[in-house]
Amino acid sequence: MPHQPLIVSGVEVTPLCDAVGPMGAAILRPMAEMFPGAGLAEEPWVLHFHCFLIRDAAGRLTLVDTGIGAAGSPASSWAPVPGSLAGELAAAGVSPADVGTVILTHLHSDHASGAVGDDGAPVFVNARHVLQRADLDVVGGAMRDQVITPLKDLLHVVEGDTEVAPGVRVHLTAGHTPGHQIVRVGDVAVTGDLVLHPAQLADPAVPYVYDDDQELAAATRARALGELRAARAVLATAHFADPFIQL
């Protein structure tokens, strides 16, 4: 079942737990290597894979991220596929055809693979799929072949900060990937992989080994978290056990 929704300014934000589990051996490293300098204990890092459903006052639906996908998705080499997004949506009373906008925070396999089903066809057939040009320009391999190519007629490519649905804005937060973006709706920020571990809330300078540009990611994280703290925003996090964090 989905987590309890958060309602802000008449907008309902519902976390959808697509999966829970550790990284697979293909990319697993000790925590001290994953987050160097954070002083983390050498224990398994169990990730929660959250997507978020936004329902506005008019009933329009926006889905942020689509999770790890089917058993044969690009995430299958390291994530606990198949994901549970379809069941989570159904539990929230939503079918894929109801979703009008899908926002992909970035084109890593655990955030975008669920946009395409195990038959290779788009899942959210009535939705514009919003992503940043900078990510589209660099994506390759299985993500391009298995996800982007099937979605080509549904893509809505943006550059920088943009309102993509009434009251829903994306903000470019480059570093984790060149086109990483967060989503703002009211006082809620859906943060994708801007912050991956609570240690980075305490110290935004803590790097993550899989950031494309660790220096830029740390600077972006510090700036964005500073702005969000000043706004007393609620973070809607992708990989924390608790999907909502009040700053």
mmCIF file of C-alpha atoms in Angstrom:
data_model
loop_
_atom_site.group_PDB
_atom_site.id
_atom_site.type_symbol
_atom_site.label_atom_id
_atom_site.label_comp_id
_atom_site.label_asym_id
_atom_site.label_seq_id
_atom_site.Cartn_x
_atom_site.Cartn_y
_atom_site.Cartn_z
ATOM 1 C CA MET A 1 0.000 0.000 0.000
ATOM 2 C CA PRO A 2 1.184 3.555 -0.611
ATOM 3 C CA HIS A 3 2.420 5.688 2.257
ATOM 4 C CA GLN A 4 0.017 8.277 3.606
ATOM 5 C CA PRO A 5 -0.283 11.308 1.314
ATOM 6 C CA LEU A 6 0.724 14.808 2.269
ATOM 7 C CA ILE A 7 -1.717 17.583 1.387
ATOM 8 C CA VAL A 8 -0.324 21.070 0.835
ATOM 9 C CA SER A 9 -2.326 24.011 -0.523
ATOM 10 C CA GLY A 10 -4.966 21.660 -1.885
ATOM 11 C CA VAL A 11 -2.425 19.436 -3.666
ATOM 12 C CA GLU A 12 -2.059 15.789 -2.632
ATOM 13 C CA VAL A 13 1.401 14.202 -2.816
ATOM 14 C CA THR A 14 1.418 10.421 -2.366
ATOM 15 C CA PRO A 15 4.644 8.406 -2.033
ATOM 16 C CA LEU A 16 4.590 5.124 -3.952
ATOM 17 C CA CYS A 17 7.076 2.528 -2.727
ATOM 18 C CA ASP A 18 8.287 0.745 -5.837
ATOM 19 C CA ALA A 19 10.804 -1.470 -4.023
ATOM 20 C CA VAL A 20 12.977 -1.908 -0.931
ATOM 21 C CA GLY A 21 16.335 -3.626 -0.917
ATOM 22 C CA PRO A 22 20.126 -3.356 -1.060
ATOM 23 C CA MET A 23 22.151 -2.675 -4.185
ATOM 24 C CA GLY A 24 23.112 -5.738 -6.148
ATOM 25 C CA ALA A 25 26.695 -6.911 -6.535
ATOM 26 C CA ALA A 26 27.101 -5.192 -9.923
ATOM 27 C CA ILE A 27 27.525 -1.764 -8.314
ATOM 28 C CA LEU A 28 27.690 -2.458 -4.562
ATOM 29 C CA ARG A 29 30.618 -0.891 -2.702
ATOM 30 C CA PRO A 30 31.390 -0.410 1.008
ATOM 31 C CA MET A 31 29.575 2.561 2.524
ATOM 32 C CA ALA A 32 32.883 4.337 3.148
ATOM 33 C CA GLU A 33 33.477 4.270 -0.595
ATOM 34 C CA MET A 34 29.903 5.191 -1.492
ATOM 35 C CA PHE A 35 29.923 8.318 0.699
ATOM 36 C CA PRO A 36 33.591 9.120 1.370
ATOM 37 C CA GLY A 37 34.275 11.255 4.403
ATOM 38 C CA ALA A 38 30.860 10.718 5.975
ATOM 39 C CA GLY A 39 32.105 8.272 8.621
ATOM 40 C CA LEU A 40 29.319 5.791 7.916
ATOM 41 C CA ALA A 41 29.360 2.343 9.490
ATOM 42 C CA GLU A 42 30.068 -0.632 7.270
ATOM 43 C CA GLU A 43 26.556 -2.021 7.147
ATOM 44 C CA PRO A 44 24.240 -2.833 4.269
ATOM 45 C CA TRP A 45 22.598 0.185 2.666
ATOM 46 C CA VAL A 46 18.954 -0.732 2.209
ATOM 47 C CA LEU A 47 17.383 1.611 -0.306
ATOM 48 C CA HIS A 48 13.744 2.523 -0.629
ATOM 49 C CA PHE A 49 12.761 3.313 -4.211
ATOM 50 C CA HIS A 50 10.025 5.941 -4.028
ATOM 51 C CA CYS A 51 8.018 7.502 -6.818
ATOM 52 C CA PHE A 52 5.517 10.285 -6.096
ATOM 53 C CA LEU A 53 1.989 10.891 -7.355
ATOM 54 C CA ILE A 54 0.778 14.496 -7.395
ATOM 55 C CA ARG A 55 -2.970 15.134 -7.607
ATOM 56 C CA ASP A 56 -3.984 18.785 -7.891
ATOM 57 C CA ALA A 57 -7.276 20.378 -6.860
ATOM 58 C CA ALA A 58 -8.690 19.804 -10.346
ATOM 59 C CA GLY A 59 -7.825 16.097 -10.209
ATOM 60 C CA ARG A 60 -4.939 16.280 -12.683
ATOM 61 C CA LEU A 61 -2.289 13.637 -12.051
ATOM 62 C CA THR A 62 1.472 14.011 -12.300
ATOM 63 C CA LEU A 63 3.821 11.110 -11.564
ATOM 64 C CA VAL A 64 7.410 11.865 -10.551
ATOM 65 C CA ASP A 65 9.730 9.015 -11.545
ATOM 66 C CA THR A 66 8.704 5.534 -12.609
ATOM 67 C CA GLY A 67 10.995 3.297 -10.587
ATOM 68 C CA ILE A 68 12.997 0.195 -11.394
ATOM 69 C CA GLY A 69 10.670 -1.391 -13.936
ATOM 70 C CA ALA A 70 10.083 -4.952 -15.089
ATOM 71 C CA ALA A 71 12.213 -8.042 -14.534
ATOM 72 C CA GLY A 72 14.233 -7.387 -17.669
ATOM 73 C CA SER A 73 14.578 -3.625 -17.274
ATOM 74 C CA PRO A 74 17.898 -1.745 -17.381
ATOM 75 C CA ALA A 75 17.844 -1.754 -13.563
ATOM 76 C CA SER A 76 17.784 -5.547 -13.365
ATOM 77 C CA SER A 77 21.566 -5.855 -13.008
ATOM 78 C CA TRP A 78 21.512 -4.262 -9.551
ATOM 79 C CA ALA A 79 18.014 -3.362 -8.279
ATOM 80 C CA PRO A 80 15.317 -5.634 -6.781
ATOM 81 C CA VAL A 81 13.178 -5.890 -9.911
ATOM 82 C CA PRO A 82 10.346 -6.107 -10.740
ATOM 83 C CA GLY A 83 9.047 -2.917 -9.185
ATOM 84 C CA SER A 84 5.654 -2.537 -7.525
ATOM 85 C CA LEU A 85 4.626 0.774 -9.075
ATOM 86 C CA ALA A 86 1.546 -0.614 -10.860
ATOM 87 C CA GLY A 87 0.190 -2.077 -7.630
ATOM 88 C CA GLU A 88 0.968 1.092 -5.688
ATOM 89 C CA LEU A 89 -0.903 3.184 -8.250
ATOM 90 C CA ALA A 90 -3.853 0.795 -8.157
ATOM 91 C CA ALA A 91 -3.945 1.020 -4.361
ATOM 92 C CA ALA A 92 -4.149 4.799 -4.767
ATOM 93 C CA GLY A 93 -7.083 4.376 -7.159
ATOM 94 C CA VAL A 94 -5.134 5.312 -10.277
ATOM 95 C CA SER A 95 -4.567 3.506 -13.569
ATOM 96 C CA PRO A 96 -1.584 4.340 -15.801
ATOM 97 C CA ALA A 97 -3.944 5.819 -18.391
ATOM 98 C CA ASP A 98 -5.103 8.416 -15.835
ATOM 99 C CA VAL A 99 -1.669 10.026 -15.557
ATOM 100 C CA GLY A 100 -1.312 13.164 -17.681
ATOM 101 C CA THR A 101 2.298 14.076 -16.900
ATOM 102 C CA VAL A 102 5.320 11.966 -15.976
ATOM 103 C CA ILE A 103 8.415 13.808 -14.741
ATOM 104 C CA LEU A 104 11.700 11.912 -14.824
ATOM 105 C CA THR A 105 14.104 13.485 -12.357
ATOM 106 C CA HIS A 106 16.947 11.904 -14.328
ATOM 107 C CA LEU A 107 17.680 8.992 -16.619
ATOM 108 C CA HIS A 108 19.212 6.510 -14.208
ATOM 109 C CA SER A 109 17.665 3.062 -14.414
ATOM 110 C CA ASP A 110 16.050 3.102 -10.957
ATOM 111 C CA HIS A 111 14.164 6.314 -11.700
ATOM 112 C CA ALA A 112 12.996 5.875 -15.292
ATOM 113 C CA SER A 113 12.832 2.184 -16.214
ATOM 114 C CA GLY A 114 9.202 1.771 -15.150
ATOM 115 C CA ALA A 115 8.059 4.116 -17.910
ATOM 116 C CA VAL A 116 8.199 1.097 -20.230
ATOM 117 C CA GLY A 117 6.552 -2.261 -19.576
ATOM 118 C CA ASP A 118 7.917 -5.764 -19.962
ATOM 119 C CA ASP A 119 6.457 -5.759 -23.478
ATOM 120 C CA GLY A 120 8.684 -2.838 -24.432
ATOM 121 C CA ALA A 121 5.760 -0.420 -24.799
ATOM 122 C CA PRO A 122 5.129 2.813 -22.881
ATOM 123 C CA VAL A 123 3.127 2.321 -19.681
ATOM 124 C CA PHE A 124 1.747 5.851 -19.332
ATOM 125 C CA VAL A 125 0.335 6.235 -22.822
ATOM 126 C CA ASN A 126 -1.543 9.490 -22.172
ATOM 127 C CA ALA A 127 1.313 11.271 -20.411
ATOM 128 C CA ARG A 128 3.930 13.757 -21.519
ATOM 129 C CA HIS A 129 7.267 12.519 -20.190
ATOM 130 C CA VAL A 130 9.251 15.530 -18.986
ATOM 131 C CA LEU A 131 13.036 15.387 -18.885
ATOM 132 C CA GLN A 132 15.908 17.804 -19.243
ATOM 133 C CA ARG A 133 17.703 18.188 -22.572
ATOM 134 C CA ALA A 134 21.073 17.736 -20.860
ATOM 135 C CA ASP A 135 20.179 14.190 -19.778
ATOM 136 C CA LEU A 136 18.665 13.267 -23.124
ATOM 137 C CA ASP A 137 21.841 14.389 -24.863
ATOM 138 C CA VAL A 138 24.071 11.982 -22.928
ATOM 139 C CA VAL A 139 21.897 8.922 -22.279
ATOM 140 C CA GLY A 140 23.057 5.760 -23.992
ATOM 141 C CA GLY A 141 23.077 2.004 -23.774
ATOM 142 C CA ALA A 142 20.114 0.125 -22.382
ATOM 143 C CA MET A 143 18.427 3.276 -21.088
ATOM 144 C CA ARG A 144 18.351 4.781 -24.566
ATOM 145 C CA ASP A 145 17.410 1.550 -26.327
ATOM 146 C CA GLN A 146 14.872 0.173 -23.855
ATOM 147 C CA VAL A 147 13.362 3.350 -22.394
ATOM 148 C CA ILE A 148 13.969 6.510 -24.411
ATOM 149 C CA THR A 149 13.429 5.011 -27.861
ATOM 150 C CA PRO A 150 9.989 3.556 -26.999
ATOM 151 C CA LEU A 151 9.024 6.887 -25.388
ATOM 152 C CA LYS A 152 10.152 9.079 -28.294
ATOM 153 C CA ASP A 153 6.643 10.255 -29.249
ATOM 154 C CA LEU A 154 5.769 11.043 -25.624
ATOM 155 C CA LEU A 155 8.852 13.047 -24.635
ATOM 156 C CA HIS A 156 8.537 16.644 -23.461
ATOM 157 C CA VAL A 157 12.095 17.964 -23.381
ATOM 158 C CA VAL A 158 12.832 21.085 -21.319
ATOM 159 C CA GLU A 159 15.924 23.149 -20.610
ATOM 160 C CA GLY A 160 16.250 24.605 -17.133
ATOM 161 C CA ASP A 161 13.508 25.694 -14.737
ATOM 162 C CA THR A 162 10.018 25.298 -16.188
ATOM 163 C CA GLU A 163 6.373 24.990 -15.116
ATOM 164 C CA VAL A 164 5.297 21.666 -16.617
ATOM 165 C CA ALA A 165 1.787 21.397 -15.154
ATOM 166 C CA PRO A 166 -0.364 23.896 -13.248
ATOM 167 C CA GLY A 167 1.521 24.604 -10.012
ATOM 168 C CA VAL A 168 4.222 22.013 -10.766
ATOM 169 C CA ARG A 169 7.718 23.272 -11.631
ATOM 170 C CA VAL A 170 10.956 21.500 -12.420
ATOM 171 C CA HIS A 171 14.301 23.007 -11.402
ATOM 172 C CA LEU A 172 17.569 21.964 -13.003
ATOM 173 C CA THR A 173 19.935 20.634 -10.310
ATOM 174 C CA ALA A 174 22.869 19.330 -12.327
ATOM 175 C CA GLY A 175 25.648 17.222 -10.874
ATOM 176 C CA HIS A 176 24.277 13.770 -10.151
ATOM 177 C CA THR A 177 23.574 13.761 -13.874
ATOM 178 C CA PRO A 178 23.920 16.691 -16.292
ATOM 179 C CA GLY A 179 20.148 17.091 -16.469
ATOM 180 C CA HIS A 180 19.098 16.082 -12.978
ATOM 181 C CA GLN A 181 15.984 18.023 -11.919
ATOM 182 C CA ILE A 182 13.910 18.360 -8.781
ATOM 183 C CA VAL A 183 10.189 19.063 -8.694
ATOM 184 C CA ARG A 184 8.515 21.799 -6.662
ATOM 185 C CA VAL A 185 4.826 21.835 -5.834
ATOM 186 C CA GLY A 186 3.821 24.224 -3.083
ATOM 187 C CA ASP A 187 6.052 23.619 -0.066
ATOM 188 C CA VAL A 188 7.094 20.146 -1.242
ATOM 189 C CA ALA A 189 10.265 19.383 -3.195
ATOM 190 C CA VAL A 190 10.574 15.968 -4.838
ATOM 191 C CA THR A 191 14.336 15.638 -4.799
ATOM 192 C CA GLY A 192 15.270 12.619 -6.923
ATOM 193 C CA ASP A 193 18.946 11.925 -6.215
ATOM 194 C CA LEU A 194 19.851 15.427 -5.056
ATOM 195 C CA VAL A 195 20.202 13.808 -1.610
ATOM 196 C CA LEU A 196 20.746 10.055 -1.353
ATOM 197 C CA HIS A 197 21.649 9.528 2.314
ATOM 198 C CA PRO A 198 20.779 11.468 5.498
ATOM 199 C CA ALA A 199 24.498 12.182 5.948
ATOM 200 C CA GLN A 200 24.197 14.611 3.046
ATOM 201 C CA LEU A 201 21.521 16.592 4.858
ATOM 202 C CA ALA A 202 23.934 17.164 7.721
ATOM 203 C CA ASP A 203 26.804 17.927 5.347
ATOM 204 C CA PRO A 204 25.929 18.612 1.691
ATOM 205 C CA ALA A 205 29.628 18.397 0.818
ATOM 206 C CA VAL A 206 29.584 14.610 1.384
ATOM 207 C CA PRO A 207 30.032 13.179 -2.127
ATOM 208 C CA TYR A 208 28.350 10.153 -3.640
ATOM 209 C CA VAL A 209 30.497 7.838 -5.690
ATOM 210 C CA TYR A 210 27.960 7.595 -8.521
ATOM 211 C CA ASP A 211 27.461 11.327 -9.010
ATOM 212 C CA ASP A 212 28.543 12.116 -12.560
ATOM 213 C CA ASP A 213 30.299 15.285 -11.349
ATOM 214 C CA GLN A 214 30.911 15.042 -7.610
ATOM 215 C CA GLU A 215 32.126 18.620 -7.185
ATOM 216 C CA LEU A 216 29.189 20.108 -9.069
ATOM 217 C CA ALA A 217 26.736 17.782 -7.309
ATOM 218 C CA ALA A 218 27.976 18.901 -3.885
ATOM 219 C CA ALA A 219 27.741 22.583 -4.825
ATOM 220 C CA THR A 220 24.258 22.084 -6.276
ATOM 221 C CA ARG A 221 23.156 20.152 -3.194
ATOM 222 C CA ALA A 222 24.394 22.868 -0.835
ATOM 223 C CA ARG A 223 22.689 25.621 -2.825
ATOM 224 C CA ALA A 224 19.408 23.760 -3.278
ATOM 225 C CA LEU A 225 19.185 22.608 0.337
ATOM 226 C CA GLY A 226 19.932 26.143 1.513
ATOM 227 C CA GLU A 227 17.077 27.480 -0.583
ATOM 228 C CA LEU A 228 14.723 24.722 0.552
ATOM 229 C CA ARG A 229 15.597 25.232 4.226
ATOM 230 C CA ALA A 230 14.934 28.953 3.875
ATOM 231 C CA ALA A 231 11.520 28.071 2.453
ATOM 232 C CA ARG A 232 10.901 25.511 5.239
ATOM 233 C CA ALA A 233 10.153 23.007 2.528
ATOM 234 C CA VAL A 234 9.289 19.341 2.909
ATOM 235 C CA LEU A 235 11.587 17.013 1.004
ATOM 236 C CA ALA A 236 10.006 14.077 -0.803
ATOM 237 C CA THR A 237 12.979 11.715 -1.020
ATOM 238 C CA ALA A 238 13.619 8.858 -3.397
ATOM 239 C CA HIS A 239 15.754 6.543 -1.267
ATOM 240 C CA PHE A 240 15.163 7.349 2.424
ATOM 241 C CA ALA A 241 13.022 4.984 4.486
ATOM 242 C CA ASP A 242 10.737 7.890 5.398
ATOM 243 C CA PRO A 243 9.692 9.537 2.138
ATOM 244 C CA PHE A 244 8.990 12.935 3.708
ATOM 245 C CA ILE A 245 11.584 15.004 5.566
ATOM 246 C CA GLN A 246 10.704 18.384 7.067
ATOM 247 C CA LEU A 247 13.615 20.794 6.795
#
